[in-house]
Coordinates of C-alpha atoms in Angstrom, one line a residue:
M1 CA 50.8 153.7 79.1
R2 CA 51.6 151.1 81.5
R3 CA 54.9 151.1 83.2
D4 CA 57.1 148.5 84.0
P5 CA 57.5 147.7 87.8
R6 CA 60.9 146.4 87.3
Y7 CA 62.1 149.9 86.3
L8 CA 60.3 151.9 89.6
V9 CA 61.6 149.2 92.4
G10 CA 65.4 149.2 93.8
A11 CA 67.4 149.8 90.9
T12 CA 71.0 150.0 91.7
V13 CA 72.6 154.0 91.4
A14 CA 74.8 153.5 88.7
L15 CA 76.9 151.4 89.0
F16 CA 79.2 152.8 86.4
A17 CA 79.2 156.5 84.9
G18 CA 62.8 136.0 74.2
A19 CA 66.0 137.7 73.3
A20 CA 67.6 138.7 70.7
I21 CA 70.8 136.1 71.1
A22 CA 72.3 134.6 68.0
S23 CA 71.3 131.9 66.9
S24 CA 73.1 128.9 68.5
P25 CA 76.2 128.0 66.4
A26 CA 75.9 124.1 65.0
A27 CA 79.0 123.0 66.5
A28 CA 79.9 122.9 70.7
T29 CA 81.5 125.5 72.3
P30 CA 82.4 126.8 75.4
C31 CA 79.3 128.2 76.6
T32 CA 76.7 126.3 74.5
N33 CA 78.4 123.3 76.6
L34 CA 77.2 125.3 79.9
Q35 CA 74.5 123.1 79.0
S36 CA 75.4 119.6 80.2
L37 CA 77.5 121.4 84.3
Q38 CA 76.1 119.8 86.6
L39 CA 75.3 121.5 89.6
Q40 CA 73.4 120.7 93.5
Y41 CA 69.7 121.7 93.0
T42 CA 70.0 123.4 89.5
K43 CA 69.3 123.0 85.7
I44 CA 70.7 124.3 83.0
T45 CA 67.2 125.9 80.9
S46 CA 69.6 127.7 78.2
A47 CA 73.3 128.6 77.5
T48 CA 73.6 130.7 74.3
D49 CA 76.2 133.0 72.9
N50 CA 75.2 136.1 72.2
T51 CA 76.9 137.9 70.0
T52 CA 74.8 140.8 68.2
G53 CA 74.8 143.6 71.0
T54 CA 71.6 143.9 71.5
F55 CA 69.1 142.0 73.8
L56 CA 65.8 142.5 74.3
V57 CA 64.3 142.5 77.2
P58 CA 60.6 140.1 77.5
G59 CA 57.7 142.3 78.1
S60 CA 54.9 143.9 76.2
P61 CA 56.4 145.8 73.6
P62 CA 59.7 144.0 74.0
T63 CA 62.8 146.4 75.3
P64 CA 66.3 146.2 73.9
I65 CA 69.3 147.0 75.8
T66 CA 72.2 147.8 73.4
G67 CA 76.0 148.2 73.3
L68 CA 76.8 145.0 75.0
P69 CA 79.5 142.9 74.9
P70 CA 79.8 139.8 73.3
F71 CA 78.5 138.0 76.0
C72 CA 77.2 134.0 77.6
R73 CA 73.5 133.6 79.4
V74 CA 73.1 131.0 80.8
T75 CA 69.4 130.0 82.4
A76 CA 69.0 127.4 85.1
T77 CA 66.2 127.4 87.5
L78 CA 67.2 126.0 91.2
V79 CA 65.5 123.6 93.6
P80 CA 66.5 123.6 96.6
S81 CA 62.7 122.3 98.3
S82 CA 60.3 120.4 96.6
D83 CA 58.6 123.8 95.8
S84 CA 60.8 125.7 94.9
N85 CA 61.7 127.8 91.5
I86 CA 64.0 130.1 91.3
Q87 CA 65.2 131.2 88.6
I88 CA 68.9 132.9 87.9
E89 CA 70.6 133.9 85.1
V90 CA 74.8 134.0 84.9
W91 CA 75.5 137.4 81.8
L92 CA 79.2 136.3 80.1
P93 CA 82.1 138.5 79.1
E94 CA 83.0 136.3 76.2
G95 CA 86.1 138.6 76.1
G96 CA 87.6 141.1 78.5
W97 CA 86.6 139.5 81.8
N98 CA 88.3 141.5 84.9
G99 CA 87.9 138.5 86.9
R100 CA 84.6 139.5 88.8
F101 CA 82.1 137.9 89.7
L102 CA 79.2 140.6 90.4
G103 CA 75.5 139.6 92.2
T104 CA 73.7 142.2 91.7
G105 CA 70.0 142.6 93.4
G106 CA 66.3 144.4 92.3
G107 CA 63.4 145.8 93.9
G108 CA 60.5 144.5 96.1
F109 CA 58.8 141.2 95.2
Q110 CA 60.8 141.2 92.4
G111 CA 59.4 138.0 90.7
Q112 CA 61.4 138.8 87.5
I113 CA 64.9 138.9 86.6
T114 CA 66.6 142.5 87.1
Y115 CA 68.6 142.0 83.8
T116 CA 69.3 146.2 83.3
E117 CA 71.3 145.4 86.2
L118 CA 73.4 142.4 84.6
A119 CA 74.0 144.3 81.5
A120 CA 75.1 147.3 83.9
G121 CA 78.2 144.5 85.3
L122 CA 78.2 143.3 82.1
K123 CA 79.5 146.2 79.9
A124 CA 81.9 146.5 83.2
G125 CA 83.7 143.4 82.7
F126 CA 81.9 141.1 85.5
A127 CA 80.5 138.2 85.1
A128 CA 76.9 138.7 86.8
T129 CA 74.1 137.7 88.2
N130 CA 70.5 138.1 89.0
S131 CA 67.3 136.1 90.0
D132 CA 63.9 136.6 90.7
L133 CA 64.2 135.7 94.3
G134 CA 62.0 131.9 93.7
T135 CA 58.3 134.3 93.5
G136 CA 58.2 134.6 89.9
S137 CA 56.3 131.3 90.9
S138 CA 53.7 132.3 93.0
G139 CA 53.0 135.3 90.3
C140 CA 54.7 138.3 92.2
N141 CA 56.4 140.8 90.8
P142 CA 57.9 143.6 92.2
L143 CA 55.0 146.1 93.1
Y144 CA 52.7 142.7 94.1
C145 CA 53.4 139.5 95.8
G146 CA 48.8 139.0 96.7
S147 CA 46.4 141.5 96.4
S148 CA 42.7 141.9 97.0
G149 CA 43.4 142.3 92.7
N150 CA 44.2 146.5 91.0
M151 CA 39.3 146.7 91.9
G152 CA 39.2 148.5 88.1
N153 CA 41.9 151.2 89.8
A154 CA 43.5 153.1 86.8
L155 CA 47.3 153.8 88.4
A156 CA 46.7 149.9 90.4
I157 CA 45.8 148.4 87.0
D158 CA 49.3 151.3 85.6
F159 CA 51.4 149.9 87.2
G160 CA 50.9 146.2 87.2
D161 CA 48.4 145.7 89.7
P162 CA 46.9 141.4 88.6
A163 CA 42.8 141.7 87.7
A164 CA 42.3 139.0 90.4
P165 CA 42.6 138.1 93.9
T166 CA 45.9 136.4 94.8
T167 CA 47.5 135.5 97.7
G168 CA 51.2 136.3 96.4
L169 CA 53.6 133.2 98.6
F170 CA 50.1 131.3 101.0
G171 CA 50.6 128.3 102.1
H172 CA 54.5 128.0 100.8
P173 CA 56.8 128.9 103.5
E174 CA 60.0 127.3 102.0
R175 CA 58.5 130.4 98.4
I176 CA 59.7 132.5 101.5
K177 CA 62.8 131.0 103.2
D178 CA 63.9 131.2 99.4
F179 CA 62.6 135.6 99.0
G180 CA 64.3 135.9 102.5
Y181 CA 68.4 134.6 101.5
R182 CA 67.9 131.6 99.9
A183 CA 67.8 132.4 95.9
I184 CA 70.6 134.8 96.2
H185 CA 72.9 132.5 98.0
L186 CA 72.1 130.2 95.5
M187 CA 72.6 132.2 93.2
T188 CA 76.1 133.0 94.2
V189 CA 77.5 129.9 95.0
Q190 CA 76.1 128.1 91.8
G191 CA 76.4 130.9 89.4
K192 CA 80.0 131.4 90.5
E193 CA 80.1 127.2 89.8
I194 CA 79.1 128.7 86.1
A195 CA 81.5 130.4 85.6
N196 CA 84.5 128.6 87.0
A197 CA 83.4 126.5 84.7
F198 CA 83.3 129.0 81.6
Y199 CA 86.7 130.8 82.3
G200 CA 88.6 127.1 83.7
K201 CA 89.7 130.0 86.8
R202 CA 87.5 131.5 90.1
A203 CA 87.0 135.1 90.0
Q204 CA 89.1 137.3 92.0
R205 CA 87.0 139.0 94.3
A206 CA 83.4 138.4 94.5
Y207 CA 81.0 141.7 94.9
F208 CA 77.3 141.8 95.7
A209 CA 75.1 145.3 94.6
G210 CA 71.6 146.2 95.3
C211 CA 69.4 148.8 96.1
S212 CA 65.9 148.6 98.0
T213 CA 65.0 144.8 98.3
G214 CA 68.7 144.7 96.7
G215 CA 69.5 146.5 99.8
Q216 CA 68.2 143.8 102.1
N217 CA 69.7 140.9 100.3
A218 CA 72.9 143.2 100.0
L219 CA 72.6 142.7 104.3
M220 CA 71.3 139.2 104.4
E221 CA 74.5 138.0 102.7
A222 CA 77.1 139.7 104.8
Q223 CA 75.1 138.8 108.1
R224 CA 74.4 135.1 107.2
F225 CA 76.9 134.4 104.3
P226 CA 79.9 136.4 105.6
N227 CA 81.8 133.9 102.5
D228 CA 80.1 134.9 99.7
Y229 CA 81.1 138.2 99.3
D230 CA 84.7 139.6 99.7
G231 CA 82.8 143.6 99.2
I232 CA 78.9 144.1 99.4
L233 CA 76.9 147.6 97.7
A234 CA 73.8 148.2 100.2
G235 CA 71.7 150.8 98.7
A236 CA 68.5 152.0 100.9
A237 CA 68.3 148.6 101.9
A238 CA 64.8 147.0 103.1
F239 CA 66.6 145.1 106.0
N240 CA 63.4 145.8 108.7
R241 CA 61.1 143.7 106.6
T242 CA 58.0 143.2 108.4
H243 CA 57.6 146.6 109.9
L244 CA 58.5 148.2 106.3
H245 CA 55.6 146.8 105.2
M246 CA 53.8 147.4 107.9
A247 CA 54.8 151.8 107.3
G248 CA 53.1 151.3 103.8
L249 CA 50.1 149.6 105.6
Y250 CA 50.1 152.8 107.9
G251 CA 50.6 155.5 106.0
W252 CA 47.7 154.1 103.5
Q253 CA 45.5 153.7 106.2
N254 CA 46.9 157.7 107.5
T255 CA 45.1 159.3 104.4
H256 CA 41.7 156.7 103.9
A257 CA 40.4 157.7 107.7
S258 CA 39.1 159.3 107.0
A259 CA 37.7 161.4 103.0
G260 CA 39.2 164.9 104.4
R261 CA 42.6 163.0 105.4
F262 CA 42.9 162.7 101.9
I263 CA 45.8 165.0 100.8
Q264 CA 45.0 166.0 97.1
A265 CA 47.0 166.0 93.7
G266 CA 49.4 169.8 94.3
Q267 CA 49.9 169.5 97.4
M268 CA 52.8 167.2 98.6
T269 CA 54.8 169.8 95.8
L270 CA 53.0 173.3 98.6
I271 CA 54.1 170.7 101.2
N272 CA 58.1 170.1 100.1
Q273 CA 58.2 173.8 99.1
A274 CA 57.7 174.9 102.2
V275 CA 59.8 172.7 103.8
L276 CA 62.5 174.7 101.6
K277 CA 61.6 177.5 102.1
Q278 CA 62.2 177.3 106.1
C279 CA 64.7 174.8 106.1
V280 CA 67.4 175.0 102.8
G281 CA 71.1 175.7 104.2
Q282 CA 71.0 175.4 107.4
D283 CA 72.1 171.5 107.1
G284 CA 75.3 172.9 105.5
G285 CA 74.3 172.9 101.9
A286 CA 73.4 175.9 99.6
S287 CA 71.0 177.9 100.0
T288 CA 70.0 177.7 96.7
D289 CA 69.5 173.9 97.1
Q290 CA 66.4 172.3 95.9
F291 CA 67.3 170.2 98.8
L292 CA 68.0 169.5 102.8
T293 CA 71.4 167.9 102.9
D294 CA 70.2 166.7 106.4
P295 CA 66.4 167.1 106.5
R296 CA 67.3 166.3 110.4
D297 CA 68.3 169.7 111.8
C298 CA 64.8 171.3 109.8
R299 CA 62.1 171.2 112.4
F300 CA 58.7 172.0 109.5
D301 CA 55.4 171.5 111.1
P302 CA 52.9 171.6 108.8
K303 CA 50.6 173.0 111.0
V304 CA 52.4 176.1 108.9
L305 CA 49.8 175.5 105.4
L306 CA 46.5 175.3 107.4
C307 CA 44.0 177.3 105.3
T308 CA 42.6 180.5 106.9
G309 CA 40.8 183.2 105.5
G310 CA 38.6 181.9 103.0
Q311 CA 41.7 179.5 101.4
M312 CA 40.7 176.5 100.3
P313 CA 42.7 173.8 99.3
P314 CA 44.8 172.9 98.1
A315 CA 46.6 176.1 97.9
C316 CA 46.5 174.8 101.8
L317 CA 46.0 172.0 104.4
T318 CA 42.5 171.4 106.1
A319 CA 43.2 170.9 109.8
D320 CA 41.9 167.2 109.1
Q321 CA 45.7 166.9 106.3
V322 CA 47.6 168.5 108.3
T323 CA 46.9 165.7 111.0
T324 CA 47.9 163.4 107.7
M325 CA 51.4 165.3 108.2
Q326 CA 52.7 165.2 111.8
K327 CA 51.7 161.2 111.5
Y328 CA 53.8 160.8 107.8
Y329 CA 56.7 162.7 109.6
A330 CA 55.9 160.9 113.4
G331 CA 55.9 156.6 112.2
T332 CA 54.6 153.3 112.7
I333 CA 53.3 153.6 115.7
D334 CA 51.2 151.4 118.4
P335 CA 48.5 153.3 119.3
V336 CA 48.9 151.4 123.2
N337 CA 52.5 152.0 123.7
G338 CA 52.9 154.2 122.2
Q339 CA 56.4 152.2 120.9
V340 CA 57.5 152.9 117.1
I341 CA 57.3 150.2 115.1
N342 CA 59.3 152.2 111.6
P343 CA 60.7 155.7 111.6
G344 CA 58.7 158.5 110.2
S345 CA 59.4 160.7 106.5
E346 CA 62.0 162.6 107.2
R347 CA 61.5 166.2 106.1
G348 CA 62.5 167.6 102.5
N349 CA 60.4 164.0 100.5
E350 CA 56.9 165.0 99.7
T351 CA 56.9 164.2 95.8
D352 CA 53.9 164.2 94.1
D353 CA 56.0 162.1 91.6
L354 CA 54.2 159.1 91.5
L355 CA 57.2 156.7 90.2
A356 CA 58.6 157.7 93.5
L357 CA 56.5 155.0 95.3
G358 CA 55.8 157.8 98.5
L359 CA 52.4 158.7 99.5
A360 CA 51.0 160.6 96.4
F361 CA 51.6 156.7 94.5
Q362 CA 50.4 154.5 97.9
E363 CA 47.1 156.9 99.5
R364 CA 45.7 157.4 95.8
L365 CA 45.6 153.3 95.0
P366 CA 42.7 150.4 96.5
E367 CA 45.0 149.5 99.0
P368 CA 48.5 149.8 99.9
A369 CA 50.8 148.9 96.7
F370 CA 53.3 146.7 99.2
D371 CA 51.0 144.1 101.5
G372 CA 51.0 140.8 99.8
L373 CA 53.5 140.9 102.7
F374 CA 50.8 139.9 104.9
Y375 CA 48.5 138.3 102.3
W376 CA 51.3 135.3 103.6
V377 CA 50.0 135.1 107.3
F378 CA 46.9 135.5 106.4
G379 CA 46.2 134.3 103.2
P380 CA 43.2 135.5 100.9
S381 CA 41.1 136.3 103.6
F382 CA 43.4 140.3 104.6
G383 CA 41.8 141.5 101.2
Y384 CA 38.4 141.3 102.5
P385 CA 36.5 144.8 104.1
S386 CA 34.7 142.1 105.9
S387 CA 37.3 139.8 107.8
S388 CA 38.2 140.4 111.1
V389 CA 42.2 141.2 110.1
N390 CA 42.3 142.8 106.7
F391 CA 44.6 146.4 104.6
A392 CA 41.9 148.8 106.4
N393 CA 42.1 147.7 109.8
F394 CA 45.1 146.3 110.6
D395 CA 45.7 146.6 114.5
F396 CA 49.7 148.2 115.2
H397 CA 49.5 146.2 118.8
H398 CA 47.6 142.7 118.5
A399 CA 48.8 141.7 114.8
V400 CA 52.8 142.9 115.0
D401 CA 53.0 140.2 117.2
T402 CA 51.8 137.4 114.5
V403 CA 53.9 139.2 111.8
D404 CA 56.6 139.4 113.3
D405 CA 56.2 135.5 114.4
Q406 CA 55.6 133.7 110.7
L407 CA 58.3 135.4 109.1
A408 CA 60.3 137.7 111.1
A409 CA 63.1 135.4 111.5
V410 CA 62.9 134.4 107.5
L411 CA 62.7 138.0 106.1
N412 CA 64.6 140.6 108.5
A413 CA 68.0 141.4 108.1
T414 CA 68.4 142.9 111.2
S415 CA 71.9 141.6 112.3
T416 CA 73.9 143.3 114.1
D417 CA 76.5 140.5 113.9
L418 CA 78.9 141.3 110.9
S419 CA 81.8 139.8 113.0
D420 CA 82.4 136.7 109.9
F421 CA 82.1 139.0 107.6
R422 CA 84.4 141.4 108.5
G423 CA 86.7 138.4 109.6
H424 CA 86.9 137.3 106.4
G425 CA 88.2 140.7 105.3
G426 CA 84.7 141.7 103.9
K427 CA 83.8 144.9 103.3
L428 CA 80.6 146.5 103.3
L429 CA 79.6 150.4 101.6
M430 CA 75.8 151.5 102.3
Y431 CA 73.4 154.8 100.4
H432 CA 70.1 156.0 101.4
G433 CA 68.5 158.9 99.5
W434 CA 67.8 161.3 102.0
A435 CA 64.1 162.8 100.8
D436 CA 63.9 159.1 100.0
P437 CA 59.3 158.8 100.4
L438 CA 59.6 154.6 100.4
I439 CA 62.4 153.4 102.6
P440 CA 62.6 155.7 106.2
S441 CA 66.7 157.3 105.7
Q442 CA 68.0 157.2 109.2
S443 CA 66.8 153.1 109.2
S444 CA 70.8 153.0 107.7
I445 CA 71.7 155.2 109.4
N446 CA 70.0 153.1 112.6
Y447 CA 71.3 150.4 111.4
F448 CA 74.7 151.9 111.0
N449 CA 74.9 153.3 114.5
A450 CA 74.3 149.8 115.5
L451 CA 77.4 148.9 114.2
V452 CA 79.4 150.8 116.4
G453 CA 77.1 150.7 119.2
N454 CA 78.7 147.0 118.7
E455 CA 82.6 149.0 118.7
G456 CA 81.7 151.0 122.3
R457 CA 79.6 153.9 122.7
G458 CA 77.3 154.3 119.5
V459 CA 77.1 157.7 117.4
Q460 CA 74.6 159.3 119.6
Q461 CA 77.0 158.6 122.3
A462 CA 80.9 160.5 121.7
G463 CA 81.6 163.8 119.1
F464 CA 83.8 163.8 116.7
G465 CA 86.5 165.9 117.4
N466 CA 88.7 166.2 120.1
G467 CA 89.9 162.8 120.2
G468 CA 87.1 161.6 117.7
N469 CA 84.9 158.5 118.1
P470 CA 87.4 155.2 119.1
A471 CA 84.1 152.8 118.3
L472 CA 83.7 154.0 114.9
A473 CA 87.1 154.7 113.7
R474 CA 86.4 150.6 114.1
T475 CA 83.4 150.3 112.6
Q476 CA 84.4 152.1 109.6
T477 CA 87.1 149.6 108.9
Y478 CA 85.0 146.9 108.2
A479 CA 81.6 149.9 106.9
R480 CA 81.0 153.2 106.2
L481 CA 77.6 154.5 104.7
F482 CA 76.5 157.8 102.6
M483 CA 73.7 159.9 103.1
V484 CA 72.7 161.4 99.0
P485 CA 70.6 165.1 99.8
G486 CA 67.7 165.1 97.7
M487 CA 67.9 161.8 96.0
Y488 CA 64.3 159.4 96.2
H489 CA 64.5 155.6 96.1
C490 CA 67.9 154.1 94.7
S491 CA 67.6 157.4 92.0
G492 CA 65.9 160.6 91.0
G493 CA 64.7 163.0 92.9
P494 CA 66.0 166.6 93.0
G495 CA 69.8 166.0 94.7
P496 CA 72.9 165.4 92.9
N497 CA 71.0 161.4 92.3
T498 CA 74.0 160.0 90.2
F499 CA 76.9 157.9 91.3
D500 CA 79.0 155.2 91.3
A501 CA 79.4 153.9 94.9
L502 CA 81.0 150.8 92.7
T503 CA 84.5 151.4 91.9
P504 CA 85.3 152.9 96.1
L505 CA 84.2 149.3 96.6
L506 CA 86.4 147.7 94.7
N507 CA 89.1 149.9 95.2
W508 CA 88.8 149.2 99.1
V509 CA 88.1 146.0 99.0
E510 CA 91.3 146.0 96.4
T511 CA 94.1 148.8 97.5
G512 CA 93.1 148.6 101.2
T513 CA 92.3 152.4 100.4
P514 CA 88.4 153.6 102.3
P515 CA 86.3 155.8 100.7
E516 CA 85.8 159.5 102.6
T517 CA 83.9 160.7 99.2
I518 CA 81.9 159.9 96.4
L519 CA 81.9 162.2 93.6
A520 CA 77.2 162.1 93.1
T521 CA 76.4 164.2 90.2
K522 CA 73.0 165.6 89.3
F523 CA 72.2 166.1 85.4
V524 CA 69.8 168.3 83.1
A525 CA 66.3 167.0 82.6
D526 CA 68.3 163.3 84.9
T527 CA 69.7 162.8 81.2
P528 CA 73.3 162.4 80.9
P529 CA 74.9 164.1 79.2
A530 CA 74.1 168.0 80.3
V531 CA 75.3 168.6 83.6
Q532 CA 72.9 170.7 86.4
M533 CA 75.5 170.0 89.3
T534 CA 77.6 168.3 91.8
R535 CA 78.6 167.4 95.2
P536 CA 80.2 165.4 97.7
L537 CA 78.7 162.5 98.9
C538 CA 79.9 162.6 102.8
V539 CA 81.2 159.2 104.6
Y540 CA 78.7 159.8 107.6
P541 CA 78.7 161.3 109.7
K542 CA 80.0 164.3 108.2
V543 CA 77.8 166.6 105.8
A544 CA 79.1 168.4 102.7
K545 CA 79.4 172.1 103.8
Y546 CA 79.3 175.5 101.3
N547 CA 82.6 177.0 101.3
G548 CA 81.0 180.1 100.7
S549 CA 82.1 181.4 98.0
G550 CA 81.9 179.8 94.6
S551 CA 79.2 178.1 93.1
T552 CA 77.3 175.9 94.1
S553 CA 77.2 174.3 91.4
I554 CA 80.8 172.2 91.5
A555 CA 81.2 169.7 94.0
A556 CA 85.6 171.5 94.3
N557 CA 83.5 174.3 96.4
F558 CA 82.2 172.2 98.8
T559 CA 84.2 170.2 101.8
C560 CA 82.8 167.6 104.0
V561 CA 83.4 168.2 107.6
T562 CA 82.1 167.1 111.0
D563 CA 78.1 167.1 111.7
E564 CA 77.1 167.8 115.1
I565 CA 75.0 164.9 116.1
D566 CA 71.4 164.6 115.1
Y567 CA 68.5 162.7 116.1
N568 CA 68.0 159.8 114.8
Q569 CA 64.3 158.0 115.4
T570 CA 64.9 155.1 115.9
P571 CA 62.1 151.6 116.7
A572 CA 61.5 150.2 119.9
P573 CA 64.3 147.6 120.4
K574 CA 62.2 144.4 119.7
Y575 CA 61.1 145.8 116.4
G576 CA 64.9 147.4 115.8
P577 CA 67.0 149.0 114.8

């Protein structure tokens, strides 16, 4: 069965532990009256009451979302340039509005509305909004926005790769701006106006929550439009966009360098078990954990799995496969000067689960899943092996600057100057899964450390006990990071991967109480209500340490403690933070 990519890339983690729409009544309602609302750059295309409790997410077949309160659904098209075509939706509770506005993000190249985020916000009482980022008009979906076509590859077809070559946003610089920063900002501005017109008063507070591309949107808002939101939740942020996509190319080339470099089915699980055998529990976690609490303490070398005697893959690794995994951990490297372009993958994120969008997924595709971004620069030739620059021969010394010169200023949310955001009282809460196989976990640490560096001594330059780190303390007055042991990209994984990060953000903004811990839950088979374990998520740089007695499945038996200073692989300054 074809998997809908909307649910695979960047779903926000557990904000709270053509559609089934009621027919328009004959008389106008406060909702239907919004159809005539006039806003800059905006055409409201529908405003409809939904009192059925159900919404059918467009698709084949449509997917029902149930348990919804009565709401006003507004759809609109934003046209800030002659080539823009940004779709947004605003869902407005018709009763029980909590007085807050919630902007939500999506994943990958988006290209469609993420209805699950709208529904989560609506159920919690928010006036919620979401956008396709303006890429839907170019035929994009979360995984593909430029492609040489699925080439008959069953997995590519299953995950929505179009059959024929496409170039995504090539030749559309205004749509690239929309994707990079403009769509979310205008969604926010106009979404607030729509809510104001509906309720007759402005929202008391505004929040944004997103993961992956939604995390990039979150940081871009804090950097470029600091007054849009009072509180911002940024998960696994794809903020270093151009270099992150280069890492995808690098990983695909790594496993396709020769037939022997390919990692076979089941071998990622084999490697993960070897990692756990060597490193589990050494980082403060329990010896029974199936994940690492802080994988930076792990020095696993895949050479220990090298085939010897009569051993054969997949029960062991060939020398070529050892090379593949060493490069996997080492990061994206300029082959000429050795500079790090993007950090490597952390030990403990190895998985054969294709839905995790890691190496096991990427290597089985005819071309890298997220290489659409490079079609925006090089055009259709990027998909042809005979061309000078394509997905199979991309030059990580010469071609990097070509991409950055065209895209970095628009797509990369790498500024660490959040003084304006902090100045108006804004709060930033970041999180990232330690077992993320798609976006290197330490990318978020690198961004947070750079914020600390702006305040004085960086996290790596001073300890946290015996006087502490004043720069860290100043940063934590407005920005905090929580690393999630054993969580994949935005969700899933063997660790405690379900948690409410939005409520602590609301409390921080509205009561001035900064979060020290967040309770995370691992459900049996990742399906509520049966609980497998709970664990505290600790404000970085603290880690959860087992107290030594009691069940390791109960959060109360762990304490957040000061961690030793660990090494973070950082990009070269020109590619950072």
